[in-house]
Amino acid sequence: MLEISNLSIRYGSKEGGVRALEGVNLRIEDGSIFGIVGESGSGKSTLAMALMRLLPKSGSVEGGQVLLDGQDILSMPDREFRKLRGSKLSLVFQGAMNTLNPLMRIDIQVAEPLVLHGMSEKDAALQKAHETLELVGLDASTWRKYPHELSGGMKQRTVIASAIITQPKVLIADEPSTALDVITQVQIMNLLRSLQRRLYMTVIFISHDFPLVSEMSDRIAIMYGGKLCETGRNDQIMHRPMHPYTVGLINSVASIGNKRKLSAIPGDPVDMRNPPSGCRFRPRCSGATEKCASYGYAVTNVESEHDVYCTLYGN
Amino acid sequence: MTEEQHFLKIFLHNKKGMAGLIIVLIFVAMGILAPYVTPYSPSYTNPNAFLLPPSSKHPFGTNVLGQDLLTLDFYGARISLIVGISAAAIAVGLGLIVGLFSGYYGGVIDEILMRVVDFFIVIPALVFMIIIAALLGPSTVNVILVIGMLSWAPTARIIRSMVLSIREWPFVESAKANNAGSLYIMFRHIFPNVSSVLYGNAMLAVASAIFTQAALVFLGVGNVTDISWGGIIHEAYATGALDAGDLSYVIPPGFFIFILIFGFILIGYAVEEILNPRLRILKRQ
Amino acid sequence: MNEYRSYLAKRVAFAILSIFIIVTFDFFLFRLMPGNPIEILYRSPALTPAQVATLNREFGLNLPLYQQYFLFIKNSLTANYGISINYRIPVSQVLFPALVNSLVLLVPATVLAILLGIVTGRIAAWRRGTATDGFLTGTSMALYSIPTFWLGEMLILLAIASSSLPVSGMYTLGQTYSNFIFQFFDLMRHMVLPLATLTLVLYGQFTIIMRNSLIDVLDEDYISFARSKGATDSYIMRRHAMPNAELPMISLIAVNLGLTVGGAVLTEVVFNWPGVGLLIYDSINARDYPVLQAAFIVVAIAIVLANVVADVLYSFLDPRIRYS
């Protein structure tokens, strides 16, 4: 169980900086795929980096906590956390192109987490790396190759192999397929899903691609401007969307056999250096009222497991 | 605000760059004002007052001919700046032309020009210059030409790599579609986009030309009749003043070369820092 | 693998072409100069009639220019550079011992400067933006700006003032050594100052190259990727950042060899170190053109060959070239 409560992240100083994440609360059950959707600047990647404690130097945790099986992973010492990073908690990077060290054989790079965490000796780790590469669909002819000899999809499989080799409890996949062509994208998604079932991992799947997230995830959180809009089970979000932003997202997606007219959400993405008061989505929202300008992001539980952050509901 | 004005604005806030600019301006002033601030005429010799130690009349002492060293050290700024800037202008100009042609035309022209560049980068320029300067005979113009003709290759390589990417930009494509001439496109459209890199490179070229000129004169193959810092050091070395421990003879001219080169290097480095954001030190917000 | 072979073949072909151009340039430079110094000198009374006869036979000084050119190429490749006007012995007997002396100074200085540069460049990059970085970058730029000959002279002034170390030559003049160890010790004492001079002027550029290259590498995704696996900072430096940052160093070191040699020439002159640099300096003053002509060819060819070695080394270390 991963519990994120009231998490806020800031880049830069109090005066000049940007609050990239504000008051985020999420409960992520073991063995499920949890999807997080948002456009760029929504804070979804900041959330991923915060969970891995890999924020850039200018980023800092302003408040809140993250409990992994009851253990607060944000307040533990670096040295302690490093034992979890890459073993119990793994990250699949976005953008497959430059994620691998060009000077190192891929099987060695896949084996690295095992050696770093003292889980096996070098030879055994390499053996295990070959098994894992096989598992993600790369055959023996590729194991000893260098990154520049692989296609984009093969590189992404390598990155995934290195993330799962330690059989992590939680796998964070941040835009794992964005840089790839459509066919490869589908293959990578199927691979992630089958690995999740096989290894009983918790997968946090982060993407700007709403249809992809809805296809993959058991539960979905929608983010906008560093804050949550709505969280719920997949069917709740897809069939009974509550937040105007969620509704807008669903309406802007074309799906086969759907005759409804496509409509884009009007307005520009939020300027995080100078965010609007109250609800961040207010300037683009057709249902905005005066109440929204002073909205304090109170959560409304509209049905079991379905939460929404909007003045249209509750008080 | 044009790109160049924007660049200038950042530059004026760069500490290294400003420090370098101030250093260079001080030496420019030193060269220009030499006749007004120095106590003697540079051609004034006094056979009775040779190799004097520093005194209130001669703060740096005198040389073998009895000339006032302080005066000579001030006048020395002129040759360093003139040779440095003219040789660098030739080098950067040649490098720009070769780089533009090589990058713009690509193909066989590029291949040939780049092999020529490789050749000029690899050859031991100073050894080359010593021999050519020795054969051509000592004159400041020869020194400028030799340094300029042998120092253009690094600039050509950098400009070429920039042109390679710029020529794919839409505005170049559209200029081609409008039947603009190649030379027009190169100098009108591509040149403005490489100019700031060129400035940074030019500063490093000036620094290296100042050093080379001083080195050639020190080795006795430059023009030893013009007053120059390298020449003063050469004289001190050749007359044994160095071995006699005559500090005020050797220290000031070398120190001036050092600081002037340092000034140009600082400016060049600042330009590079501004253009490559990764090198720019992140401001703590 | 085939592409790798053709890459190497291309580099070697370029090296051969470069050597050919150098020899050609050298031939015409010394022959088309006003007064054709080579021809005049080889007819000078400084040489014995027998020597002049040998030169005429080997270099064909009475033959047309193009035939002289072919003879010159043939002679250059067999290390026959004629006779030194100054020393009156074959040039190769003057030149090659000097070349050895130059290498005795140049190789340790370059190696030392590179090692120091890697260490301080790494510290500066890791602490970029701090006072440490400012200090290391600042001193590197200052050392890079110091004129080689002047730095050497400053060290000479210090040594004279403290009368601590010899400031001239490779060995104490007129000294005979009872065994090899004493000779070696004397050499070491003479080497301290020139070695320090050359190392210091070379050190600055390597620090800055290393720092900037490492800063670029530390921004790469594969560094974050390694961190996400649970790697420590020192492991990331050792296994991921340094190998990638050192790679461009290799080609830059090779490319800068020309500059390095320039620094060595000046250092040799200042400290009277009997290497090729001092030989060139003396030969200019003595108008010993055969030696100059040969020195130029030998130094240039040495640098071209060093670049081929660097290319091979680079391709061996970079799988992107090795397996493509």
Short mmCIF file of N, CA and C in Angstrom, two decimals, chain A residues 49 52 54 57 82 85-87 89-91 93-95 98-104 108-110 112-113 115-117 122 146 148-149 158-159 162-163, chain C residues 125-128 220-233 235-236 239-247 317-324:
data_model
loop_
_atom_site.label_atom_id
_atom_site.label_comp_id
_atom_site.label_asym_id
_atom_site.label_seq_id
_atom_site.Cartn_x
_atom_site.Cartn_y
_atom_site.Cartn_z
N MET A 49 8.94 11.86 -9.72
CA MET A 49 10.30 12.11 -9.24
C MET A 49 10.33 12.25 -7.72
N MET A 52 10.36 8.88 -6.13
CA MET A 52 11.69 8.26 -6.24
C MET A 52 12.74 9.07 -5.49
N LEU A 54 14.03 11.81 -6.54
CA LEU A 54 14.99 12.19 -7.57
C LEU A 54 14.69 13.59 -8.10
N LYS A 57 17.89 19.57 -7.98
CA LYS A 57 18.35 20.26 -6.78
C LYS A 57 17.44 21.42 -6.36
N ARG A 82 18.10 4.87 -0.31
CA ARG A 82 18.78 4.32 -1.48
C ARG A 82 18.63 2.79 -1.55
N ARG A 85 15.31 2.46 -3.38
CA ARG A 85 15.28 2.98 -4.74
C ARG A 85 15.92 1.99 -5.70
N GLY A 86 15.14 1.55 -6.67
CA GLY A 86 15.67 0.58 -7.62
C GLY A 86 15.55 -0.85 -7.16
N SER A 87 15.08 -1.08 -5.92
CA SER A 87 14.84 -2.46 -5.51
C SER A 87 13.37 -2.67 -5.19
N LEU A 89 11.25 -0.03 -5.11
CA LEU A 89 10.55 1.05 -5.80
C LEU A 89 11.35 1.35 -7.07
N SER A 90 10.76 1.09 -8.24
CA SER A 90 11.53 1.28 -9.48
C SER A 90 10.84 2.26 -10.40
N LEU A 91 11.65 2.79 -11.31
CA LEU A 91 11.14 3.81 -12.23
C LEU A 91 11.48 3.42 -13.66
N PHE A 93 11.82 5.15 -17.09
CA PHE A 93 11.97 6.55 -17.51
C PHE A 93 11.15 6.89 -18.74
N GLN A 94 10.84 8.17 -18.88
CA GLN A 94 10.22 8.61 -20.13
C GLN A 94 11.32 8.86 -21.15
N GLY A 95 10.99 8.61 -22.41
CA GLY A 95 11.97 8.86 -23.47
C GLY A 95 13.03 7.80 -23.50
N ASN A 98 17.83 8.32 -24.79
CA ASN A 98 19.12 8.56 -24.15
C ASN A 98 19.17 8.01 -22.74
N THR A 99 18.28 7.08 -22.43
CA THR A 99 18.21 6.59 -21.07
C THR A 99 19.31 5.59 -20.77
N LEU A 100 19.87 4.99 -21.82
CA LEU A 100 20.90 3.97 -21.58
C LEU A 100 22.29 4.56 -21.82
N ASN A 101 23.22 4.12 -21.00
CA ASN A 101 24.62 4.55 -21.15
C ASN A 101 25.19 3.98 -22.44
N PRO A 102 25.62 4.86 -23.36
CA PRO A 102 26.05 4.37 -24.68
C PRO A 102 27.30 3.50 -24.64
N LEU A 103 28.04 3.55 -23.54
CA LEU A 103 29.32 2.83 -23.50
C LEU A 103 29.23 1.48 -22.80
N MET A 104 28.00 1.08 -22.40
CA MET A 104 27.88 -0.13 -21.60
C MET A 104 26.96 -1.14 -22.26
N ILE A 108 24.63 -5.68 -18.91
CA ILE A 108 25.30 -5.17 -17.71
C ILE A 108 24.45 -4.07 -17.07
N GLN A 109 23.85 -3.23 -17.93
CA GLN A 109 23.02 -2.16 -17.38
C GLN A 109 21.77 -2.70 -16.72
N VAL A 110 21.24 -3.80 -17.28
CA VAL A 110 20.05 -4.41 -16.68
C VAL A 110 20.41 -5.06 -15.35
N GLU A 112 22.67 -4.14 -13.27
CA GLU A 112 23.19 -3.19 -12.27
C GLU A 112 22.41 -3.14 -10.94
N PRO A 113 21.06 -3.02 -10.97
CA PRO A 113 20.36 -2.91 -9.68
C PRO A 113 20.65 -4.07 -8.74
N VAL A 115 23.37 -5.85 -8.50
CA VAL A 115 24.71 -5.71 -7.93
C VAL A 115 24.73 -4.55 -6.94
N LEU A 116 24.09 -3.44 -7.32
CA LEU A 116 24.08 -2.25 -6.45
C LEU A 116 23.43 -2.53 -5.11
N HIS A 117 22.41 -3.39 -5.11
CA HIS A 117 21.71 -3.66 -3.87
C HIS A 117 22.22 -4.92 -3.19
N LYS A 122 28.16 -10.77 -9.40
CA LYS A 122 28.15 -10.29 -10.78
C LYS A 122 27.66 -11.33 -11.78
N TYR A 146 25.21 -3.12 -27.61
CA TYR A 146 25.26 -1.78 -27.03
C TYR A 146 24.02 -1.00 -27.46
N HIS A 148 23.24 1.66 -29.00
CA HIS A 148 23.04 2.24 -30.33
C HIS A 148 22.69 1.18 -31.37
N GLU A 149 22.83 -0.09 -31.00
CA GLU A 149 22.50 -1.15 -31.95
C GLU A 149 21.04 -1.58 -31.85
N THR A 158 14.56 -2.78 -22.63
CA THR A 158 15.75 -2.90 -21.78
C THR A 158 15.56 -2.11 -20.49
N VAL A 159 15.05 -0.88 -20.65
CA VAL A 159 14.83 -0.04 -19.47
C VAL A 159 13.84 -0.71 -18.53
N SER A 162 15.45 -3.57 -16.64
CA SER A 162 16.29 -3.14 -15.54
C SER A 162 15.45 -2.67 -14.35
N ALA A 163 14.24 -2.18 -14.64
CA ALA A 163 13.38 -1.72 -13.54
C ALA A 163 12.73 -2.88 -12.80
N ALA C 125 33.31 20.15 -11.76
CA ALA C 125 32.02 19.83 -12.36
C ALA C 125 31.03 19.36 -11.30
N TRP C 126 31.53 18.55 -10.39
CA TRP C 126 30.64 18.00 -9.36
C TRP C 126 30.12 19.11 -8.45
N ARG C 127 30.96 20.12 -8.23
CA ARG C 127 30.56 21.22 -7.35
C ARG C 127 30.28 22.47 -8.16
N ARG C 128 29.70 22.30 -9.30
CA ARG C 128 29.55 23.47 -10.18
C ARG C 128 28.73 24.56 -9.49
N GLU C 220 22.82 14.16 -18.67
CA GLU C 220 22.23 13.14 -19.54
C GLU C 220 21.24 12.28 -18.77
N ASP C 221 20.28 11.71 -19.51
CA ASP C 221 19.27 10.86 -18.90
C ASP C 221 19.86 9.62 -18.25
N TYR C 222 20.94 9.08 -18.85
CA TYR C 222 21.43 7.82 -18.28
C TYR C 222 22.04 8.01 -16.90
N ILE C 223 22.37 9.24 -16.54
CA ILE C 223 22.84 9.50 -15.17
C ILE C 223 21.65 9.40 -14.21
N SER C 224 20.52 10.02 -14.56
CA SER C 224 19.33 9.90 -13.71
C SER C 224 18.87 8.44 -13.64
N PHE C 225 19.00 7.75 -14.79
CA PHE C 225 18.58 6.36 -14.84
C PHE C 225 19.40 5.53 -13.84
N ALA C 226 20.73 5.76 -13.85
CA ALA C 226 21.59 5.03 -12.91
C ALA C 226 21.21 5.37 -11.47
N ARG C 227 20.88 6.63 -11.24
CA ARG C 227 20.49 7.03 -9.89
C ARG C 227 19.20 6.33 -9.48
N SER C 228 18.28 6.18 -10.42
CA SER C 228 17.00 5.53 -10.10
C SER C 228 17.19 4.05 -9.77
N LYS C 229 18.33 3.49 -10.16
CA LYS C 229 18.59 2.09 -9.81
C LYS C 229 19.12 1.95 -8.39
N GLY C 230 19.40 3.08 -7.75
CA GLY C 230 19.92 3.05 -6.38
C GLY C 230 21.42 3.24 -6.31
N ALA C 231 22.04 3.72 -7.40
CA ALA C 231 23.49 3.91 -7.40
C ALA C 231 23.88 5.10 -6.54
N THR C 232 25.05 5.02 -5.91
CA THR C 232 25.56 6.14 -5.13
C THR C 232 26.22 7.13 -6.07
N ASP C 233 26.44 8.35 -5.57
CA ASP C 233 27.10 9.38 -6.38
C ASP C 233 28.45 8.91 -6.89
N TYR C 235 29.56 5.89 -7.31
CA TYR C 235 29.42 4.83 -8.32
C TYR C 235 29.04 5.43 -9.68
N ILE C 236 28.11 6.38 -9.67
CA ILE C 236 27.68 7.02 -10.92
C ILE C 236 28.86 7.72 -11.59
N ARG C 239 31.41 4.80 -12.85
CA ARG C 239 30.98 3.85 -13.88
C ARG C 239 30.28 4.51 -15.07
N HIS C 240 29.58 5.62 -14.83
CA HIS C 240 28.77 6.18 -15.91
C HIS C 240 29.28 7.54 -16.39
N ALA C 241 29.54 8.45 -15.46
CA ALA C 241 29.86 9.81 -15.89
C ALA C 241 31.28 9.92 -16.44
N MET C 242 32.26 9.44 -15.70
CA MET C 242 33.65 9.62 -16.13
C MET C 242 33.96 8.95 -17.48
N PRO C 243 33.58 7.69 -17.69
CA PRO C 243 33.91 7.12 -19.00
C PRO C 243 33.33 7.93 -20.16
N ASN C 244 32.12 8.42 -19.99
CA ASN C 244 31.52 9.20 -21.07
C ASN C 244 32.16 10.58 -21.22
N ALA C 245 32.64 11.14 -20.11
CA ALA C 245 33.24 12.47 -20.18
C ALA C 245 34.69 12.40 -20.67
N GLU C 246 35.35 11.28 -20.39
CA GLU C 246 36.76 11.17 -20.78
C GLU C 246 36.92 10.94 -22.28
N LEU C 247 35.90 10.40 -22.89
CA LEU C 247 35.97 10.08 -24.31
C LEU C 247 36.30 11.31 -25.17
N LEU C 317 37.47 2.45 -27.45
CA LEU C 317 36.73 2.73 -26.22
C LEU C 317 35.26 3.07 -26.48
N ASP C 318 34.94 3.49 -27.71
CA ASP C 318 33.56 3.88 -27.98
C ASP C 318 32.87 2.82 -28.84
N PRO C 319 31.94 2.07 -28.22
CA PRO C 319 31.28 1.00 -28.97
C PRO C 319 30.49 1.53 -30.17
N ARG C 320 30.12 2.83 -30.12
CA ARG C 320 29.34 3.37 -31.24
C ARG C 320 30.16 3.35 -32.52
N ILE C 321 31.49 3.44 -32.39
CA ILE C 321 32.33 3.34 -33.58
C ILE C 321 32.74 1.89 -33.81
N ARG C 322 33.06 1.20 -32.71
CA ARG C 322 33.57 -0.16 -32.82
C ARG C 322 32.57 -1.11 -33.48
N TYR C 323 31.31 -1.00 -33.08
CA TYR C 323 30.31 -1.93 -33.63
C TYR C 323 29.31 -1.20 -34.49
N SER C 324 29.76 -0.67 -35.61
CA SER C 324 28.74 -0.05 -36.46
C SER C 324 28.99 -0.42 -37.91
#
